[in-house]
Structure formats: structure tokens, C-alpha cells
Short mmCIF file of C-alpha atoms in Angstrom, two decimals:
data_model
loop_
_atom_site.label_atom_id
_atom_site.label_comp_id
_atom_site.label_asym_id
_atom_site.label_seq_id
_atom_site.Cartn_x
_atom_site.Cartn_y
_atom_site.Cartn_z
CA UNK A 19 37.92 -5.49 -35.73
CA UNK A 20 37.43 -4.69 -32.40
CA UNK A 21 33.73 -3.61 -30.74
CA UNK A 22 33.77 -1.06 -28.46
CA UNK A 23 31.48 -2.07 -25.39
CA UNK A 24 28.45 0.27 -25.36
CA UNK A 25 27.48 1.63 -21.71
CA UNK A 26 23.69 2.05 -21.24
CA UNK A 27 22.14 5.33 -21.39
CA UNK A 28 21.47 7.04 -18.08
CA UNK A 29 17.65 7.64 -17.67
CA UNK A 30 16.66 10.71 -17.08
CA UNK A 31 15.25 11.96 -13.59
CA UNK A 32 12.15 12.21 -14.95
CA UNK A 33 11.86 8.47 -15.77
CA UNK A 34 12.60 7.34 -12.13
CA UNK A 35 10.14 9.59 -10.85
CA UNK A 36 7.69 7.71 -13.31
CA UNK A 37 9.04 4.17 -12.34
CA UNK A 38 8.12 5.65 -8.51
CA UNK A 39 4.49 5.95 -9.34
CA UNK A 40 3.93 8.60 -7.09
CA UNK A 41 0.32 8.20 -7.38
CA UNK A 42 0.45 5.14 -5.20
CA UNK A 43 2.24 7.41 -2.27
CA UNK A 44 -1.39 8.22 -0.51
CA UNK A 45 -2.18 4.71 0.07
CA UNK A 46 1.47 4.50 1.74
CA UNK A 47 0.60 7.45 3.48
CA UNK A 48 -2.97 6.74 4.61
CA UNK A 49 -1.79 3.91 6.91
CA UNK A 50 0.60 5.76 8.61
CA UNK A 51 -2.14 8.43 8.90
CA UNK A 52 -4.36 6.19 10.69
CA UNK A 53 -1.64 5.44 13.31
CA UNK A 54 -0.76 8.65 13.80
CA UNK A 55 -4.05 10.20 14.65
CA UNK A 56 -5.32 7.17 16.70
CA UNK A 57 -1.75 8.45 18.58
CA UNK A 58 -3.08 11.59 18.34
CA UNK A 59 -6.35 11.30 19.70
CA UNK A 60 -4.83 9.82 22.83
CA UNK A 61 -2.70 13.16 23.47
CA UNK A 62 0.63 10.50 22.84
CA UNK A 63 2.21 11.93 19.33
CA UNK A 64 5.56 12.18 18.74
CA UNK A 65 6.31 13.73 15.92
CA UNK A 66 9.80 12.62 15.26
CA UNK A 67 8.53 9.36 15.23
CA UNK A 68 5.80 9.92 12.89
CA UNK A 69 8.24 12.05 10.62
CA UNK A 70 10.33 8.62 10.49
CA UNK A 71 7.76 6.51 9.35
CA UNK A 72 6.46 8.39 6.83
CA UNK A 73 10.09 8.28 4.95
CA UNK A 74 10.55 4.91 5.98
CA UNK A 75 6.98 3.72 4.42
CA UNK A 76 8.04 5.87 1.39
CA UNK A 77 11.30 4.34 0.81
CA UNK A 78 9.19 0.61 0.78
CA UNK A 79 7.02 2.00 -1.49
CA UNK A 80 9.32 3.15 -4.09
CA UNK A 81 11.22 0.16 -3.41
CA UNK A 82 8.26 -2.02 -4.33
CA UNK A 83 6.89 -0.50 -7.79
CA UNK A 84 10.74 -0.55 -8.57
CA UNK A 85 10.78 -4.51 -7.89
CA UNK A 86 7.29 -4.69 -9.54
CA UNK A 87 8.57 -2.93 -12.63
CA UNK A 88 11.41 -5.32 -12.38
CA UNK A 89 9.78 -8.69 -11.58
CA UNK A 90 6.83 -8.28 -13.97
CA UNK A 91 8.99 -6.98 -17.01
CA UNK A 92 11.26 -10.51 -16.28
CA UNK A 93 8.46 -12.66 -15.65
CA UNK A 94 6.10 -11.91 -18.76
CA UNK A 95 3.45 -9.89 -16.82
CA UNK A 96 4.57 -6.99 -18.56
CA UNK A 97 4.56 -7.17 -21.96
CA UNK A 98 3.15 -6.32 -25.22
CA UNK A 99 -0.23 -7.73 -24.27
CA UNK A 100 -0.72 -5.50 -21.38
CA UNK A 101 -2.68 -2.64 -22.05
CA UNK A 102 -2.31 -0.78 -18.53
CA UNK A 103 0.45 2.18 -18.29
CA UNK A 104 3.77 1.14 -19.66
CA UNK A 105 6.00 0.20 -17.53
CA UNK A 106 9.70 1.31 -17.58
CA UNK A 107 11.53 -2.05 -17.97
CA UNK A 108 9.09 -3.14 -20.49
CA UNK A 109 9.33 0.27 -22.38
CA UNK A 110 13.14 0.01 -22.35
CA UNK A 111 13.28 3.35 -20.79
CA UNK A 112 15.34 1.78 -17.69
CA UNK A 113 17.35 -1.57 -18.26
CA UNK A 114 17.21 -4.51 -16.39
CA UNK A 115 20.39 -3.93 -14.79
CA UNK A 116 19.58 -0.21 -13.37
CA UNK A 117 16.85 -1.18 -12.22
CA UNK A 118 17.84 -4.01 -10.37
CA UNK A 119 20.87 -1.08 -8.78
CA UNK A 120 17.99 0.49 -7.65
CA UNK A 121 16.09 -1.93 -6.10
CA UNK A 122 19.23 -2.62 -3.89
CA UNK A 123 19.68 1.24 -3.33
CA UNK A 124 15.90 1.40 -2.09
CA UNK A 125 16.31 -1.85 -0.19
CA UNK A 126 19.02 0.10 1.84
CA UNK A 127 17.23 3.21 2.38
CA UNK A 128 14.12 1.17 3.91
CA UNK A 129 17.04 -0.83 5.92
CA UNK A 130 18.35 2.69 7.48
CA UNK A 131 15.66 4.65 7.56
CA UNK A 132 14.07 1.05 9.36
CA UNK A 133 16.55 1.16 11.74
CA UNK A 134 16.94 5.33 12.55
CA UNK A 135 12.73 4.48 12.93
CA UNK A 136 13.46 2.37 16.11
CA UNK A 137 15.89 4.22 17.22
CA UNK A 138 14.55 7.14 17.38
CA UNK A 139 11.24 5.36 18.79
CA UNK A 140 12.61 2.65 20.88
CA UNK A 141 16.08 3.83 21.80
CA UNK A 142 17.52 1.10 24.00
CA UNK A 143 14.36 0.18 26.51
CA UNK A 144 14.47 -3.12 25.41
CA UNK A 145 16.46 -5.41 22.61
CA UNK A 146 13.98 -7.66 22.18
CA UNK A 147 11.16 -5.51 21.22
CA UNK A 148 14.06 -3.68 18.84
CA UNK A 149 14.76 -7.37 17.41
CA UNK A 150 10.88 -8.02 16.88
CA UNK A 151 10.44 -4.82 14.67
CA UNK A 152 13.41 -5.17 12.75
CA UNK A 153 12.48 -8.10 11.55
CA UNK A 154 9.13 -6.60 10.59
CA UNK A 155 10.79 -4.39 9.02
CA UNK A 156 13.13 -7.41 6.92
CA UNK A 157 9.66 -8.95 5.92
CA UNK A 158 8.30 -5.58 4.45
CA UNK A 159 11.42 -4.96 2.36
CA UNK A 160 11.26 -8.94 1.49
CA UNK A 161 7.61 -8.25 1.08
CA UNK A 162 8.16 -5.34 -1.34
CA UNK A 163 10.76 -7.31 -3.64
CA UNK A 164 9.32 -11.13 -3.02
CA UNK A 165 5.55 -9.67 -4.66
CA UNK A 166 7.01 -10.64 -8.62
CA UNK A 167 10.46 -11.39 -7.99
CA UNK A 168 12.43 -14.86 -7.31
CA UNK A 169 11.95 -18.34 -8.29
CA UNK A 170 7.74 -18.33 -7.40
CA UNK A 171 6.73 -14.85 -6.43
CA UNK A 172 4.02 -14.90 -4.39
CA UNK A 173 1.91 -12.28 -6.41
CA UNK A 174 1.69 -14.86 -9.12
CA UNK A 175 0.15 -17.44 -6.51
CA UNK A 176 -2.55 -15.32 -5.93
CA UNK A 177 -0.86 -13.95 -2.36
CA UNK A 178 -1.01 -10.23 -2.63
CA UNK A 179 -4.14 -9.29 -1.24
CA UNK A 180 -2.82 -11.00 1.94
CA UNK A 181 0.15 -9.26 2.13
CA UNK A 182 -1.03 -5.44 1.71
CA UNK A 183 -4.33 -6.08 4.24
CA UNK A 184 -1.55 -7.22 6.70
CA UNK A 185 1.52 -4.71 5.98
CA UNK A 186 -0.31 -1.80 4.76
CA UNK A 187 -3.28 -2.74 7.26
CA UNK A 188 -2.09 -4.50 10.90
CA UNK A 189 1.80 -3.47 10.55
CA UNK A 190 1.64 -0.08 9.51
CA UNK A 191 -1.40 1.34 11.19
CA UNK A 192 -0.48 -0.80 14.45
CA UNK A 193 3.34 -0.22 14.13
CA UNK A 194 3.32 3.40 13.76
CA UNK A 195 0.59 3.70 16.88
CA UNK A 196 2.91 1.35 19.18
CA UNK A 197 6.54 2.88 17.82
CA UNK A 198 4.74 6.30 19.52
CA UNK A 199 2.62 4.93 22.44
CA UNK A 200 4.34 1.86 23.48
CA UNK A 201 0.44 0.19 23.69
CA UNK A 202 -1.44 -1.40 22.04
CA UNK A 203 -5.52 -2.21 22.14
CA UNK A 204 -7.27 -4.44 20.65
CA UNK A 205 -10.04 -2.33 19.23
CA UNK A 206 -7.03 -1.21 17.35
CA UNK A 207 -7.21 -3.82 14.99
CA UNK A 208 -10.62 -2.56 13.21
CA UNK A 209 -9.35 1.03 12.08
CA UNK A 210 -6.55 -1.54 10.86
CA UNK A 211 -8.23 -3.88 9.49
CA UNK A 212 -10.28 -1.02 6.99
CA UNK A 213 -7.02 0.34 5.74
CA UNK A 214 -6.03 -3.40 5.21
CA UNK A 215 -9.29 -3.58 2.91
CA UNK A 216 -8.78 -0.54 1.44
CA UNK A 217 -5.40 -1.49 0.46
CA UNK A 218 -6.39 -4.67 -1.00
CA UNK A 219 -8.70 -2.66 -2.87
CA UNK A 220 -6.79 -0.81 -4.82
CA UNK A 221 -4.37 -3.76 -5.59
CA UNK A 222 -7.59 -5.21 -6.97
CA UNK A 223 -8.17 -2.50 -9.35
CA UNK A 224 -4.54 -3.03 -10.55
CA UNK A 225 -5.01 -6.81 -11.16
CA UNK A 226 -8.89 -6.19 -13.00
CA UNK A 227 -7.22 -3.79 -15.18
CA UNK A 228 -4.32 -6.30 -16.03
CA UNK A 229 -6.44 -9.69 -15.66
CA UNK A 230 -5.97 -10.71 -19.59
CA UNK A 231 -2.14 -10.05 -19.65
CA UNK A 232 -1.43 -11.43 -16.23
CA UNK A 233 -3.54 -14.35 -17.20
CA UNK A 234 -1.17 -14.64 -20.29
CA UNK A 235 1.42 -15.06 -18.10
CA UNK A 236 0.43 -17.02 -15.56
CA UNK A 237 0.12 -15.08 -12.74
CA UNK A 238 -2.46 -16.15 -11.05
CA UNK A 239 -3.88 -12.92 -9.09
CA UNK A 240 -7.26 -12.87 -7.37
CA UNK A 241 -9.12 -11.80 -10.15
CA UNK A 242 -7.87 -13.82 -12.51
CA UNK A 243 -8.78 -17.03 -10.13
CA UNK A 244 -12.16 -15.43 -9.63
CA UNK A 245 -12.66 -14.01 -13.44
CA UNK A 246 -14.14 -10.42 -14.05
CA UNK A 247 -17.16 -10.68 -12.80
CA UNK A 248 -16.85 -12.40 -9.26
CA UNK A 249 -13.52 -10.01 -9.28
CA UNK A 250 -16.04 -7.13 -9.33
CA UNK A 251 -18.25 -8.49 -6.64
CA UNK A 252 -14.80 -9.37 -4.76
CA UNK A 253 -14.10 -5.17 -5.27
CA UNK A 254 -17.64 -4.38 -3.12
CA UNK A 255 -16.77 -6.93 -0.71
CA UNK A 256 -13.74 -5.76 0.37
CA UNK A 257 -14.97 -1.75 0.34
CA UNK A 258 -18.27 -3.03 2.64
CA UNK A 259 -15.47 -4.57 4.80
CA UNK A 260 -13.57 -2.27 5.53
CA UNK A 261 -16.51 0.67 5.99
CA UNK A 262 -18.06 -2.37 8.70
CA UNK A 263 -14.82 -2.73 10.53
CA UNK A 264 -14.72 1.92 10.91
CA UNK A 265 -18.51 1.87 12.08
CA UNK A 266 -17.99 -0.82 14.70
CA UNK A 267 -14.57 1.14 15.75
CA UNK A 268 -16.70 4.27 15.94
CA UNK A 269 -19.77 3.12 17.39
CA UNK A 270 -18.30 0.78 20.16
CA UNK A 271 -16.22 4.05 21.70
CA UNK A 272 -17.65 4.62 24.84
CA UNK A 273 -19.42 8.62 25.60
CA UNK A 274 -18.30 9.24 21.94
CA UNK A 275 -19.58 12.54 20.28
CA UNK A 276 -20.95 12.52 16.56
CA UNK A 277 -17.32 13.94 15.55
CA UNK A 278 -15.70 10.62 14.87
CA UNK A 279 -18.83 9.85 12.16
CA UNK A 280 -17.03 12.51 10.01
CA UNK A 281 -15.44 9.44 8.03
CA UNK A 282 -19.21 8.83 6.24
CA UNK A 283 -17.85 12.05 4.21
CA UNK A 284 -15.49 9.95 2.50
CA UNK A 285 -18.41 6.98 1.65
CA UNK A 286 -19.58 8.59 -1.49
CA UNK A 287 -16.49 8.17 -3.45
CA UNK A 288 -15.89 4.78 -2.18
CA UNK A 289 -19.67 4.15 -3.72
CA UNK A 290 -18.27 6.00 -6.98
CA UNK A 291 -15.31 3.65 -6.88
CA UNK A 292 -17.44 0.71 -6.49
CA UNK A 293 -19.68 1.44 -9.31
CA UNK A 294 -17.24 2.48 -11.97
CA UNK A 295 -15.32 -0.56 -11.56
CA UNK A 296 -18.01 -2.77 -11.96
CA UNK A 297 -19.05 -0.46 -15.27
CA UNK A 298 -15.70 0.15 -16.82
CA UNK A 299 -14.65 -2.94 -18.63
CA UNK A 300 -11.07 -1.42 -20.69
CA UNK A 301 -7.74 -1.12 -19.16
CA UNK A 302 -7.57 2.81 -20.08
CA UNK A 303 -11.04 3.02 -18.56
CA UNK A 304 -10.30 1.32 -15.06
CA UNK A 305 -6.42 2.79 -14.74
CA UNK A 306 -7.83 6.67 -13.13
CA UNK A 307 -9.67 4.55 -10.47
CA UNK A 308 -6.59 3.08 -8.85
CA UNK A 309 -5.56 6.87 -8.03
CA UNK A 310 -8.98 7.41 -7.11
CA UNK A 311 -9.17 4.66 -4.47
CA UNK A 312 -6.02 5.75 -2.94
CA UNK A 313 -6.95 9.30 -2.77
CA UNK A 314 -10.75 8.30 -1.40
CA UNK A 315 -8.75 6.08 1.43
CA UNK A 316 -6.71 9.44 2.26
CA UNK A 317 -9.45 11.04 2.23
CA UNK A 318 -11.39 8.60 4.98
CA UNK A 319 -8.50 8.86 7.04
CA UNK A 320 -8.30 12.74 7.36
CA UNK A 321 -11.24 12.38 8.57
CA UNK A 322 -12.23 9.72 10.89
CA UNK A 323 -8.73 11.44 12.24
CA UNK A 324 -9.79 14.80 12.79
CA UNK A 325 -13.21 13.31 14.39
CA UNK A 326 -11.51 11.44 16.97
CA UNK A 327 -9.33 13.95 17.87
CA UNK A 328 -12.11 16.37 18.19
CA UNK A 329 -14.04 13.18 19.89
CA UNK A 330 -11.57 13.78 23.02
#
């Protein structure tokens, strides 16, 4: 008897846009944002620069819910006990194998598009400063795929709030400003520095909502080394943070208008944010505040952006 070798069923388009999570696309975009107006604001865009980034920061994106999807689904994080969104690995909807294709696809997209970026930005004014942020660039796609993946992923050591403040924070509101400007100041690093919070925000929404299956399988996140409750208190901390680090930006600027202060629109739905995930307790419950977060961090950028560009 011989057994015919069965390939694996293609997944559907519609099932890789799911495994992209698009919903998580504004937070990638809100960093990028915030470079690009601070650019703006000192009459030094350039657009094909900014065009760049944003495909190269959604190609890491992508890339890195693909190697979540992956890493979690292989290292028990996703599994029957967790009650957040499936996931597509652990719903069998993609197989280990595609998905690990398309981690490597990603991985050279963000490569490419990494290197068109600097390019396009630096062109050849100086190899060194090419050589320093391409291997930024490495450490975000090793960031992306290191978060659950490999021997002792650093997500399960409790490392990920560290590594969105700093690449979703410093590197990409910093890198897309320099990559236009060629500058850099060091007031810079508090509009940074509030995305960077923001960012670890909504990663701390995720790891609340998963705490009792992560905990299952030993992945040690921030909330789960802080438990619910201090994990809550953790949530306001880092939303107080980052709306300190904007009003010290704002009110330091020297013969600055009101405009800039048009961010404080965007304070009520970090309150809401705040509050609901210190009421909601269930999984299903807390999941509709992770979009919310990234939307309300959008939101703050649009318009601290459009203030300081009216500011000048």
C-alpha cells in the first residue's frame, strides 16, 4: 500500500490578512507620525522619505504578529487555555510551516524596504552613518522575530515592554526625524519617549488580557510578574508617563502659541482607556481596548502634530 503524501491546504487571503492584525497598524503608524510632523514643523519633510518608512515600519509589523503567531502557538502561549482572539497557528488555519515561509518573506521585505529607506534618505554622504542604521534596522527585524521565538525569547523573560518603548518609541520617532533632517535634539527624546509609553501600553493590555494562559506557560510578561492588580496600576503609570513627557515637550518650547496644547484633545480617551482596564476583568471584555489604545495614540499624534506645525 502506498500513501500518497498530502500537501497542506493553501489559506485563504483572508486568513493572512487576519494573521496581520491590521488593527495593530496605527500604533506602527503613530511613531512614524510623530517623526514626521516634528520634521514637519521644522519646514524639513521629505516625503519620499516618510513614504519609505511607513512601508518599511509596516513590513516589521506584519512581520512581528506573524512571528508572534508563530512563537506563541510553538511555545504553549497559545493554546486552548487562552481565551483572547484565536490565533492562526493555534486555530490550524495556517500551519507551522507557512507560517514560518512567511516570516522569512516578511523578514526580507523589512530587509529591502530597510535598505531602499537609507538609500533613498542617506544616499552615499557617509557609510558609516548607512552602517549604523542598518544595523538598527537588523535589531528591529531580530526584535520582531526574537519577542517569542528561539531557544529563550525575550517576551517570556518579561523584556517586551523594553523593547517597544525603545523601537516603537526612541528608534522610530527619532529615526524617521533624523533619516529626513539629518539632526537631531535632545528635547526630541520626550515626544519619543510618550509614544514609547504609549506603545508599552498597549502591549500591556495584550499581556492583562492573556495573564492566566501566559502564566500557564511560563511566560513571564510584566503583568504576570506584577499580578492583575499592580498590572493595572502599572497600565496608569505608563499613560501618566507618557502624557508628562508631551507637556514638558510642549511647555518648554520657547514663544510657543496655545496650538501645540491641541494634544489634551486626545486625554479623554486615554482616561477611558485607563479606567476600563482597571474595570474589565474577562479576556473578551479587555480585547476592544487594545484597538482603542492604538487608535487614542493616533489620535494624540494628529494632533500635537498639527499644533506644532501651526505653532511655527
Amino acid at each position: 500500500m502506498v500513501l500518497e503524501k498530502t500537501t497542506p491546504k493553501r489559506p485563504a487571503a483572508g486568513t493572512w490578512i487576519s494573521a496581520f492584525r491590521l488593527r495593530t497598524l496605527p500604533l506602527a503608524l503613530s511613531c512614524i507620525g510623530m517623526g514626521g510632523f516634528l520634521a514637519a514643523a521644522d519646514h524639513l519633510s521629505r516625503w519620499p522619505v516618510l513614504v519609505v518608512c511607513v512601508v518599511t515600519t509596516l513590513f516589521l509589523q506584519i512581520l512581528s504578529n506573524l512571528a508572534n503567531d508563530y512563537g506563541d502557538s510553538k511555545h504553549g502561549a497559545d493554546s486552548q487555555h487562552r481565551e483572547g482572539p484565536k490565533r492562526a497557528v493555534q486555530a490550524g488555519q495556517i500551519t507551522p510551516g507557512q507560517m514560518k515561509t512567511a516570516i522569512v518573506v516578511f523578514s526580507l521585505l523589512s530587509l529591502l524596504s530597510g535598505v531602499a529607506l537609507l538609500w533613498v534618505a542617506l544616499g552615499t554622504s557617509g557609510i558609516y552613518l548607512f552602517m549604523f542604521f542598518l544595523a538598527l534596522g537588523l535589531g528591529a527585524i531580530w526584535a520582531a522575530i526574537g519577542y517569542t521565538n528561539g531557544g529563550k525569547p525575550y517576551g517570556y523573560a518579561g523584556l517586551g515592554d523594553i523593547s517597544v518603548f525603545f523601537f516603537f518609541g526612541w528608534v522610530g520617532v527619532l529615526g524617521t526625524y533624523f533619516l529626513q533632517t539629518e539632526r537631531l535634539f535632545l528635547e526630541l527624546l520626550l515626544p519619543a519617549s510618550s509614544l514609547g509609553f504609549f506603545s508599552a501600553a498597549v502591549l500591556n493590555v495584550n499581556n492583562i488580557r492573556d495573564l492566566k494562559s501566559d502564566e500557564l506557560a511560563g511566560k513571564r510578561s510584566v503583568p504576570v510578574r506584577l499580578g492583575a492588580l499592580r498590572a493595572r496600576a502599572y497600565h496608569w503609570v505608563l499613560l501618566l508617563s507618557g502624557i508628562a513627557c508631551t507637556i514638558i515637550f510642549v511647555g518648554v518650547r520657547e514663544n510657543a502659541t496655545l496650538w501645540p496644547w491641541l494634544f489634551v484633545g486626545a486625554l479623554p480617551m486615554f482616561y477611558y482607556n485607563g479606567r476600563e482596564v482597571k474595570r474589565r476583568q474577562t479576556p473578551a471584555e479587555l480585547d476592544p481596548l487594545l484597538k482603542q489604545m492604538a487608535l487614542s495614540t493616533l489620535l494624540f499624534v494628529v494632533l500635537l502634530g498639527i499644533g506644532l506645525m501651526l505653532d511655527r
